[in-house]
Amino acid sequence: MSSIEQSIKEYLPIISMGGLILIVQILALFLSTPMEVSGMQAFEDPTQVSNSIYYIIMILVFTLFVLIAIKKNMKWVISLFIYLAIISTIYYVVLALFTLIPFLSGVESIVSVVLSVGITVLLYKYPEWYVVDIVGVCIAAGVSALIGISLSVVPVIVLLVLLAIYDAISVYKTKHMVSMAEGVMDLKLPIMFVIPKNLNYSFLTEDFKQDEKHEAFFMGLGDAVMPTLLVVSANVFMKSNFYPVLGAILGTLIGHAILSIQVMKGNPQAGLPFLNSGVILGFFAGVLISGASFL
């Protein structure tokens, strides 16, 4: 195998990760319109910065909940909570899609419940990597769209800055995010994307307690969700101005590329400082090019 082919093989999983983030952002943009029309916004006033603080508090409480459950060896509680979250998120995703289909009017709620439960059961029974990734894309896009239509640009930027700082502290200083990731990976839930290093890989047989070297790359769903919030928010609250949206998308991919280069060097990294910085800088570049105001 030539050095070029070897390089392509090494970087292909990383490129695939970038592709998954791009798919999440495109799907979230598509979902945001029917969700907005259906009134799925979480807040009456999306311009309030206090809404961002609310989300930060929710994340901190959930993190504490997971860490306590891991310490007390009660991972079934984590699984139950996440499966319920999966069902509810997929329900809203499917419901939003079905609002675009006129002949399902009146039965979309029932169909959405059946499909969300069915997909969750499939995930529980057969959590192979491609099932986890497909469900993960739907969840990431759904959450991004729901929160993105609920927060205007300024609160989203505040949220992304705070989360980048929190991610850096939790990975490099307290390291509790690393402990949490290691504690829940063996549950094989769609809280991360899985990209195999070879076609023979099976997520079903992966033993996170025994295997020291994994045959796949992993990326938390949050690394796709958080930058996508700004992509969706810019699209919803800066209507008819695509430059900030395009800038945010390109900025995310550039941030991911820089993050990937650091990871490939063998240096574990917190993802959000790179991704959130990229999407924010890309957004502002789009604003400058368009001459628009984001306030």
PDB file of C-alpha atoms in Angstrom, residues 42-55 147 149-159 162 233 237:
ATOM      1  CA  ALA A  42     -39.445  25.872  23.784  1.00  0.00           C
ATOM      2  CA  PHE A  43     -39.565  29.569  24.781  1.00  0.00           C
ATOM      3  CA  GLU A  44     -42.057  32.348  24.137  1.00  0.00           C
ATOM      4  CA  ASP A  45     -39.240  34.899  23.870  1.00  0.00           C
ATOM      5  CA  PRO A  46     -36.258  33.371  22.029  1.00  0.00           C
ATOM      6  CA  THR A  47     -34.190  36.545  22.449  1.00  0.00           C
ATOM      7  CA  GLN A  48     -33.712  36.179  26.210  1.00  0.00           C
ATOM      8  CA  VAL A  49     -30.115  35.300  27.127  1.00  0.00           C
ATOM      9  CA  SER A  50     -31.463  33.752  30.345  1.00  0.00           C
ATOM     10  CA  ASN A  51     -32.735  30.891  28.175  1.00  0.00           C
ATOM     11  CA  SER A  52     -29.102  29.927  27.525  1.00  0.00           C
ATOM     12  CA  ILE A  53     -28.418  29.812  31.265  1.00  0.00           C
ATOM     13  CA  TYR A  54     -31.412  27.495  31.618  1.00  0.00           C
ATOM     14  CA  TYR A  55     -29.863  25.047  29.145  1.00  0.00           C
ATOM     15  CA  ILE A 147     -33.337  24.301  20.324  1.00  0.00           C
ATOM     16  CA  ILE A 149     -35.764  27.594  16.620  1.00  0.00           C
ATOM     17  CA  SER A 150     -36.144  28.386  20.344  1.00  0.00           C
ATOM     18  CA  LEU A 151     -33.080  30.631  20.724  1.00  0.00           C
ATOM     19  CA  SER A 152     -32.177  33.638  18.629  1.00  0.00           C
ATOM     20  CA  VAL A 153     -28.604  34.238  17.500  1.00  0.00           C
ATOM     21  CA  VAL A 154     -27.256  36.135  20.539  1.00  0.00           C
ATOM     22  CA  PRO A 155     -28.442  33.593  23.172  1.00  0.00           C
ATOM     23  CA  VAL A 156     -27.064  30.763  21.006  1.00  0.00           C
ATOM     24  CA  ILE A 157     -23.637  32.433  20.772  1.00  0.00           C
ATOM     25  CA  VAL A 158     -23.625  32.949  24.550  1.00  0.00           C
ATOM     26  CA  LEU A 159     -24.565  29.283  25.024  1.00  0.00           C
ATOM     27  CA  LEU A 162     -20.144  28.916  27.811  1.00  0.00           C
ATOM     28  CA  SER A 233     -30.845  29.911  14.580  1.00  0.00           C
ATOM     29  CA  PHE A 237     -33.901  34.533  12.769  1.00  0.00           C
TER      30      PHE A 237
END
